[in-house]
Coordinates of C-alpha atoms in Angstrom, one line a residue:
X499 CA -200.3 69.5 -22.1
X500 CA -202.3 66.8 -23.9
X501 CA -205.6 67.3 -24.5
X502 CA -207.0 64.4 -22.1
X503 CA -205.1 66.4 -19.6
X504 CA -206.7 69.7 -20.3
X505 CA -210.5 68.4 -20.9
X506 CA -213.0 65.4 -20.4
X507 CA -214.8 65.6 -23.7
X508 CA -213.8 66.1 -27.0
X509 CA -215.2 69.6 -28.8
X510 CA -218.5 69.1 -31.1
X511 CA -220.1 68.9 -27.7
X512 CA -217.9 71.2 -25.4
X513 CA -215.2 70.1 -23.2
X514 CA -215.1 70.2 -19.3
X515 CA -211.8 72.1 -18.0
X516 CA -209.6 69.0 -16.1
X517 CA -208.2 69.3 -12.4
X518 CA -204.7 68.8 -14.0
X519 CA -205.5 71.2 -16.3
X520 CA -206.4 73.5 -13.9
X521 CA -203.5 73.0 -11.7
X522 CA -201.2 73.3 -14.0
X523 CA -202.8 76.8 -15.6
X524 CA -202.8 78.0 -11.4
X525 CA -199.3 77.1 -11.8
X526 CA -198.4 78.8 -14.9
X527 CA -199.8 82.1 -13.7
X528 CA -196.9 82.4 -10.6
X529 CA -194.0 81.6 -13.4
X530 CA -192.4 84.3 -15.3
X531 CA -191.5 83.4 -18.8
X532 CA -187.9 82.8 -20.0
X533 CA -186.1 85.5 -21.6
X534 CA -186.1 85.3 -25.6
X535 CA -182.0 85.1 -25.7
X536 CA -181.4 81.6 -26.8
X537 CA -178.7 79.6 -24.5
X538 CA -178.2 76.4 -25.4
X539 CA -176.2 73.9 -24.0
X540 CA -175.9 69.9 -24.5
X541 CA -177.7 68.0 -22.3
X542 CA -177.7 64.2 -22.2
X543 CA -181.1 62.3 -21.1
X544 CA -179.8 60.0 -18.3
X545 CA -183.0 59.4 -16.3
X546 CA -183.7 56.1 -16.1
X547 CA -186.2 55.3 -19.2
X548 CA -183.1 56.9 -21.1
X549 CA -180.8 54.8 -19.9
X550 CA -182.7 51.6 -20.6
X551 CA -183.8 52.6 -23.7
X552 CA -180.4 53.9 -25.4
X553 CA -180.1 50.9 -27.3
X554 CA -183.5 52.0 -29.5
X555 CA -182.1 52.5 -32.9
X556 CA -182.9 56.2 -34.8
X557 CA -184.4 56.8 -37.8
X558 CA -181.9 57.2 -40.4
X559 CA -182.4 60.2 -43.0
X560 CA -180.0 60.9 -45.8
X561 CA -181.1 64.9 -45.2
X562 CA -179.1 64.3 -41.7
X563 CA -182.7 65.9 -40.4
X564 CA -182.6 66.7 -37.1
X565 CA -186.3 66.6 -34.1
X566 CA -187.2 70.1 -32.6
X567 CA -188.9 68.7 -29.5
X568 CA -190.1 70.0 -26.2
X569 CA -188.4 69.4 -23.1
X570 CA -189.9 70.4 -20.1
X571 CA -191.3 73.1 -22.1
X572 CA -188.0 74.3 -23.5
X573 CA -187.3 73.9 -26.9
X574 CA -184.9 71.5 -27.8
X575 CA -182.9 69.6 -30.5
X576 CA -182.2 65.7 -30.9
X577 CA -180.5 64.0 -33.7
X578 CA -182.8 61.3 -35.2
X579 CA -180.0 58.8 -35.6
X580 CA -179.5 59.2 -31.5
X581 CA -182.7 60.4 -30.1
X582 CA -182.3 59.1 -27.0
X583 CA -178.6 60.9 -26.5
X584 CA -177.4 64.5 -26.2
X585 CA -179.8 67.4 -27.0
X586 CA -179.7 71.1 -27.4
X587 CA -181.6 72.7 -24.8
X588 CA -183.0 76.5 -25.4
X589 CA -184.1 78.9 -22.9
X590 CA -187.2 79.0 -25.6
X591 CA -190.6 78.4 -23.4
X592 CA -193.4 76.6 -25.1
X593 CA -196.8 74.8 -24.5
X594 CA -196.6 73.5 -28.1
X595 CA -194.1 74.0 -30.6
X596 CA -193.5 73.9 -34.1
X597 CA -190.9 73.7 -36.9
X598 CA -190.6 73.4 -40.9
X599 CA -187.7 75.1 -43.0
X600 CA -186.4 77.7 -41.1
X601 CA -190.0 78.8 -39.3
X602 CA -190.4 77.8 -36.1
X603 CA -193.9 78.4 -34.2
X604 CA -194.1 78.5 -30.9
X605 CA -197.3 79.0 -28.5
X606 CA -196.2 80.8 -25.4
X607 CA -197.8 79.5 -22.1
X608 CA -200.1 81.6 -20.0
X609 CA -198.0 83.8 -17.2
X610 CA -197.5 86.4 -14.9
X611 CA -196.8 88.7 -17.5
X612 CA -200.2 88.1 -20.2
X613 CA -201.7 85.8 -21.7
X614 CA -201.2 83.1 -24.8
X615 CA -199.5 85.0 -27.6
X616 CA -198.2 82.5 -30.8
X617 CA -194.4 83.6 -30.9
X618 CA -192.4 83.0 -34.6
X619 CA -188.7 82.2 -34.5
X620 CA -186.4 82.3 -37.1
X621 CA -184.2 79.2 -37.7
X622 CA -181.4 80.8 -35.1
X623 CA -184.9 81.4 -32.3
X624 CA -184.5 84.6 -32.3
X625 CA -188.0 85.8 -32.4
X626 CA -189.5 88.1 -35.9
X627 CA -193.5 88.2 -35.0
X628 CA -195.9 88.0 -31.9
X629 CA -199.9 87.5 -32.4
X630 CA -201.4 88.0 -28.8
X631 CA -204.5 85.1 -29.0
X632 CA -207.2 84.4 -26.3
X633 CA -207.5 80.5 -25.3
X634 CA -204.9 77.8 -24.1
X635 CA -202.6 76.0 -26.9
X636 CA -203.7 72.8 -27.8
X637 CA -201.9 72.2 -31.9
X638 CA -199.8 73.7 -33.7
X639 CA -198.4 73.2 -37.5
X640 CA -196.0 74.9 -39.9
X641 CA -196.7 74.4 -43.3
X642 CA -193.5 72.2 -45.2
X643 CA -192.5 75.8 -47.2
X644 CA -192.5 77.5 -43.5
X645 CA -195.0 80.5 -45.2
X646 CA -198.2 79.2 -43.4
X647 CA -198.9 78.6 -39.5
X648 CA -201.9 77.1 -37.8
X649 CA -202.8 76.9 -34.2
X650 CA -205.3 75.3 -32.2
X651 CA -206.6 76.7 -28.8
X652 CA -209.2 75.9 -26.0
X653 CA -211.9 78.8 -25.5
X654 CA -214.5 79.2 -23.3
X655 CA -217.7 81.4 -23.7
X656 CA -219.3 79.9 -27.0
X657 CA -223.4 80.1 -26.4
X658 CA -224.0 76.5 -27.6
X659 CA -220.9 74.8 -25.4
X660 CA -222.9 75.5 -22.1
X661 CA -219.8 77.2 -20.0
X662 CA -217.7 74.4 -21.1
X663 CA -214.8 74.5 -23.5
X664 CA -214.8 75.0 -27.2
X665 CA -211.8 74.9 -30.0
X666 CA -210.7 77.8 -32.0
X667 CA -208.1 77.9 -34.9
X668 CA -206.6 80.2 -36.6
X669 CA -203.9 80.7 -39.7
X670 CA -201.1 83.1 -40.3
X671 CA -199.3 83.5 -43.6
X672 CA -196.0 84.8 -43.3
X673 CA -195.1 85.9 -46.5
X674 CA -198.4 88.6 -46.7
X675 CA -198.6 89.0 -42.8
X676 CA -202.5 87.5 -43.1
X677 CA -204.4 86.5 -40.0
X678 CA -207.4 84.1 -40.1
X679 CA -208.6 84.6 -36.6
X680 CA -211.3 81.9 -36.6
X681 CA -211.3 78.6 -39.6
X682 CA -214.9 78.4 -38.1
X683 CA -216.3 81.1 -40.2
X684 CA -214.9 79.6 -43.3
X685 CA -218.3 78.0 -45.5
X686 CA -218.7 74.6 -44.3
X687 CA -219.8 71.4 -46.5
X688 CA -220.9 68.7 -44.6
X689 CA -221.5 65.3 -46.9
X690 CA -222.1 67.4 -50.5
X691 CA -224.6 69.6 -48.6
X692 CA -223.9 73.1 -47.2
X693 CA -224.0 73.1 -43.0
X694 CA -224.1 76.0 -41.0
X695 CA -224.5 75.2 -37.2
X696 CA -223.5 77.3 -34.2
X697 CA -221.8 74.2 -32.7
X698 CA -219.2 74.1 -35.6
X699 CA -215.5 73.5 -34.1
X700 CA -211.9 73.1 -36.2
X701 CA -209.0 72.1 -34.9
X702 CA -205.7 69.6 -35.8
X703 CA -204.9 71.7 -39.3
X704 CA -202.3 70.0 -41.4
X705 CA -201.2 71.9 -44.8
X706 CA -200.5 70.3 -48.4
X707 CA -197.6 70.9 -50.0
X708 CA -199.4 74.0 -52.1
X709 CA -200.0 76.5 -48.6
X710 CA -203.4 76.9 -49.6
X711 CA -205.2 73.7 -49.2
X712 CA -205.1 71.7 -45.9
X713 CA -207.0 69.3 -43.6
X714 CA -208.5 69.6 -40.5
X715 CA -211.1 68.4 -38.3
X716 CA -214.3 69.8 -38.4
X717 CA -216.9 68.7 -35.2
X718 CA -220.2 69.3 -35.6
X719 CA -223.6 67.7 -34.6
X720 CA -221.8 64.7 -32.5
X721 CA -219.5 63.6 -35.3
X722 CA -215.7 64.5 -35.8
X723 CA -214.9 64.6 -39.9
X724 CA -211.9 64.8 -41.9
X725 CA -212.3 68.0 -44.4
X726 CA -210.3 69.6 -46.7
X727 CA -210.1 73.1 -46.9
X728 CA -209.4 75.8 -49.2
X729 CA -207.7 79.2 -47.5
X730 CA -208.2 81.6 -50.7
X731 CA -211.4 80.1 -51.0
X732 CA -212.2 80.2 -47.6
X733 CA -214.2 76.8 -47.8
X734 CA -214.3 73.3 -45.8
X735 CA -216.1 70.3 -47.1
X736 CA -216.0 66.9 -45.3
X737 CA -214.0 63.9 -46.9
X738 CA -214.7 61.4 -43.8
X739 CA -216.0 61.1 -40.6
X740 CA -214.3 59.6 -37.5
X741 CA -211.5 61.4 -37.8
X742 CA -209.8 63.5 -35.6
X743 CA -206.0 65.3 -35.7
X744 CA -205.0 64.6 -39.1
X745 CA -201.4 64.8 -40.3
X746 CA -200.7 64.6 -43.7
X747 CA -198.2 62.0 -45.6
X748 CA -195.1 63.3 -47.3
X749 CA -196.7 61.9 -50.5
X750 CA -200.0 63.4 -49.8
X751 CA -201.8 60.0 -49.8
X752 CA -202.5 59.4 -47.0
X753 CA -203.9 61.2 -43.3
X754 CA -202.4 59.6 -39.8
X755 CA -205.4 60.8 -37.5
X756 CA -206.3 59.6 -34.0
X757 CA -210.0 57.6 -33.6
X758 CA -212.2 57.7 -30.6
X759 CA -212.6 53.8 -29.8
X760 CA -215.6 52.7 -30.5
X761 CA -216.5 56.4 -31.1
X762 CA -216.3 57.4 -27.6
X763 CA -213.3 59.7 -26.9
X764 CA -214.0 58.5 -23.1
X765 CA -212.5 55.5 -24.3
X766 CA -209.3 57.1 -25.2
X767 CA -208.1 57.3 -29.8
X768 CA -205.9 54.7 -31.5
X769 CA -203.6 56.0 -33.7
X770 CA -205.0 54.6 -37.3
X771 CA -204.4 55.9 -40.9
X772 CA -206.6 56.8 -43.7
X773 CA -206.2 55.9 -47.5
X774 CA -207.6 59.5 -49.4
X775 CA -207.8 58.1 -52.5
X776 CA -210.0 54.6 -51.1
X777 CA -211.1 55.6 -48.1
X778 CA -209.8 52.2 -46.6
X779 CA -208.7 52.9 -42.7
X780 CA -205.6 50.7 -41.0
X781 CA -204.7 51.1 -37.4
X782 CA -201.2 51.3 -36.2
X783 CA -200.1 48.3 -33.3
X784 CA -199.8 51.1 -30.6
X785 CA -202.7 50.3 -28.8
X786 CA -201.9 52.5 -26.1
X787 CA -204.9 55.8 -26.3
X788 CA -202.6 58.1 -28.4
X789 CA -203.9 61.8 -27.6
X790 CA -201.8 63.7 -30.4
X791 CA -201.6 64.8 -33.6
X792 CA -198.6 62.7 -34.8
X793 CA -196.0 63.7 -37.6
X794 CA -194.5 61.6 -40.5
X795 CA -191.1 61.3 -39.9
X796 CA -190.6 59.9 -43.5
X797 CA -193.5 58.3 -45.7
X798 CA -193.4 54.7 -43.3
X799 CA -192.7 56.2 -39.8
X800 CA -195.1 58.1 -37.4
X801 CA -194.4 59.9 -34.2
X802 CA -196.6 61.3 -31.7
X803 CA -196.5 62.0 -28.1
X804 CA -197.1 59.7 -25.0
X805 CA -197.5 60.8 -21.3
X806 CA -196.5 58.4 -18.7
X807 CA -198.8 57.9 -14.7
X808 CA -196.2 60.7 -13.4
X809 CA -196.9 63.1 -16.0
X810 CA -193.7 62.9 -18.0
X811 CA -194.0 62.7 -22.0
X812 CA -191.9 60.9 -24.4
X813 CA -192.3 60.4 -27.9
X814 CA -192.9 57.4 -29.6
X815 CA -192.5 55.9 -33.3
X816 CA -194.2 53.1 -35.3
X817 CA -194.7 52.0 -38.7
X818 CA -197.4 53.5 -40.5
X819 CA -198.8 50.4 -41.7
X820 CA -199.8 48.3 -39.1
X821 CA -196.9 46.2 -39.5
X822 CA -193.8 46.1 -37.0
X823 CA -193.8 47.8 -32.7
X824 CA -194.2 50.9 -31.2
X825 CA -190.7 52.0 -29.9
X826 CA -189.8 54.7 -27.8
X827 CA -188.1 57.5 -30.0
X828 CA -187.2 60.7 -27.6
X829 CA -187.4 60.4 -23.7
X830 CA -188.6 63.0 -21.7
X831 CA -190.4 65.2 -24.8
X832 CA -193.4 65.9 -27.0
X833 CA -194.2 67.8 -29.5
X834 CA -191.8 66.4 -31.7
X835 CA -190.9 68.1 -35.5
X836 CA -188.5 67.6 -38.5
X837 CA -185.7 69.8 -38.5
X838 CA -183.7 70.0 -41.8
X839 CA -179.6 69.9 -41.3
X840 CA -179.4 73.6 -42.5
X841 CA -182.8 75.6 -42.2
X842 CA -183.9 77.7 -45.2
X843 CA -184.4 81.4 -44.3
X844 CA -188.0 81.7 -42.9
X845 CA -190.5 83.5 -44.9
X846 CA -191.0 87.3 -43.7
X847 CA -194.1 89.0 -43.6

């Protein structure tokens, strides 16, 4: 579920709960999960959009990575260099879903049976840890080692959101087994000068190569701004502002984020990218209101998430540059991750 299907306003100022949103959570509550066992099987995309679109060229790695992807909520695996073709279907059930050398994160929808837990698979799905969390899933992220995940959920109840909806995020280290329940309480820097505020939201964390720093939005006060933060130090200070969902480069450079246009999320984001080291901001050509925090399938390709009027996602690439066309990449799935040709063993905690 995207987030312009599950709110009307952005945190920093609360979020409204949508009617899809709540449809589709009324839904979710009649639906037993799947069972864990894993039962794949190929299946070929050969609705309509896949059939017109076969002729889309992949992205061509010389890791032979593979995309974990979601399909209708099931994990799934594509090969890059034929996204549009045959695909590995689990029995896996996700709201988002997550995937970086031989972790793979997984936030469990609400159902009949509890509530949102985050579920960690190994590289074969079988699953080796459960944290039970209190919200609805909203982003997730593996660091590139597979030792740290970060979530994203909707809450409710926060004093200063007025009944409406709020963000929380969390962390979890494999290798110790540590749990940051809330990012929020981390020390905040807003602009060189320490900010505490109850209105403080994080959300859209995306990890550097060294598992302790990482970037993330922090909302607060009306504005939406890029920070770094430091776990072991358990700080945030802001970098930018206007900047929401980051994802960070494979070179560490640069940070694809979605932009409110105009700086009204009402307006729908475009899909822009921000030079760390100048500051300087280029926008992508999809000009279509890109409601995801997108990946880096290599250090000149993004690829994020699109839902279509009947509800139904794909995923989408385009150059990171501004340069070149948006193309469809995977019919019929979001959530989209790298997945190496052979997994490394997942760290344990």
């Amino acid at each position: 579920m995207t987030e312009s299907e599950f709110r009307e306003e952005e945190p920093g100022g609360g979020a409204r709960l949508g009617t899809r949103a709540r449809m589709l959570i009324a839904a979710a509550a009649a639906v037993v999960l799947a069972g864990a066992a894993v039962v794949y099987a190929a299946v070929a995309s050969d609705g309509p959009t896949a059939a017109r679109e076969s002729d889309v060229p992949g992205v061509v790695r010389a890791d032979g990575a593979r995309l974990r992807v979601l399909d209708n909520g099931l994990l799934s695996e594509v090969s890059l260099q034929d996204p549009s073709g045959p695909r590995s279907v689990s029995a896996q059930q996700c709201d988002r879903a997550y995937a970086a050398a031989g972790t793979v994160a997984c936030l469990r929808p609400v159902g009949a049976l509890g509530g949102t837990h985050l579920a960690v698979l190994d590289g074969d799905l079988r699953e080796v840890r459960s944290i039970p969390l209190t919200g609805f899933p909203n982003r997730l992220r593996v660091s590139d080692s597979g030792r740290m995940i970060a979530w994203t959920l909707f809450v409710s109840g926060d004093a200063y959101a007025g009944g409406e909806f709020s963000t929380r995020a969390g962390v979890l280290d494999m290798r110790t087994g540590t749990v940051v329940a809330s990012v929020e309480e981390f020390a905040v820097t807003v602009d060189g000068r320490p900010h505490r505020a109850a209105d403080v939201n994080v959300w859209g964390i995306t990890f550097t190569g060294d598992d302790n720093r990482f970037f993330a939005t922090v909302g607060t006060a009306g504005h939406r701004y890029l920070a770094e933060g430091d776990l072991a130090g358990r700080t945030l200070k802001t970098v930018a502002d206007g900047v929401e969902c980051p994802s960070l480069s494979p070179d560490e450079t640069r940070v694809a984020f979605k932009s409110a246009v105009g700086g009204d999320p009402a307006r729908g984001w475009r899909l822009s990218v921000l030079d760390l080291a100048t500051k300087k901001v280029a926008a992508t050509v999809e000009t279509r209101s890109v409601d995801d925090q997108a990946i880096w399938l290599d250090d000149h390709t993004l690829a994020y998430g699109l839902q279509r009027s009947d509800g139904v996602n794909d995923v989408w690439a385009v150059p990171a540059d501004g340069t070149g066309a948006a193309r469809l990449l995977v019919p019929g799935a979001n959530s989209p991750s790298l997945q190496p040709s052979r997994d490394h063993a997942a760290p344990s905690a």
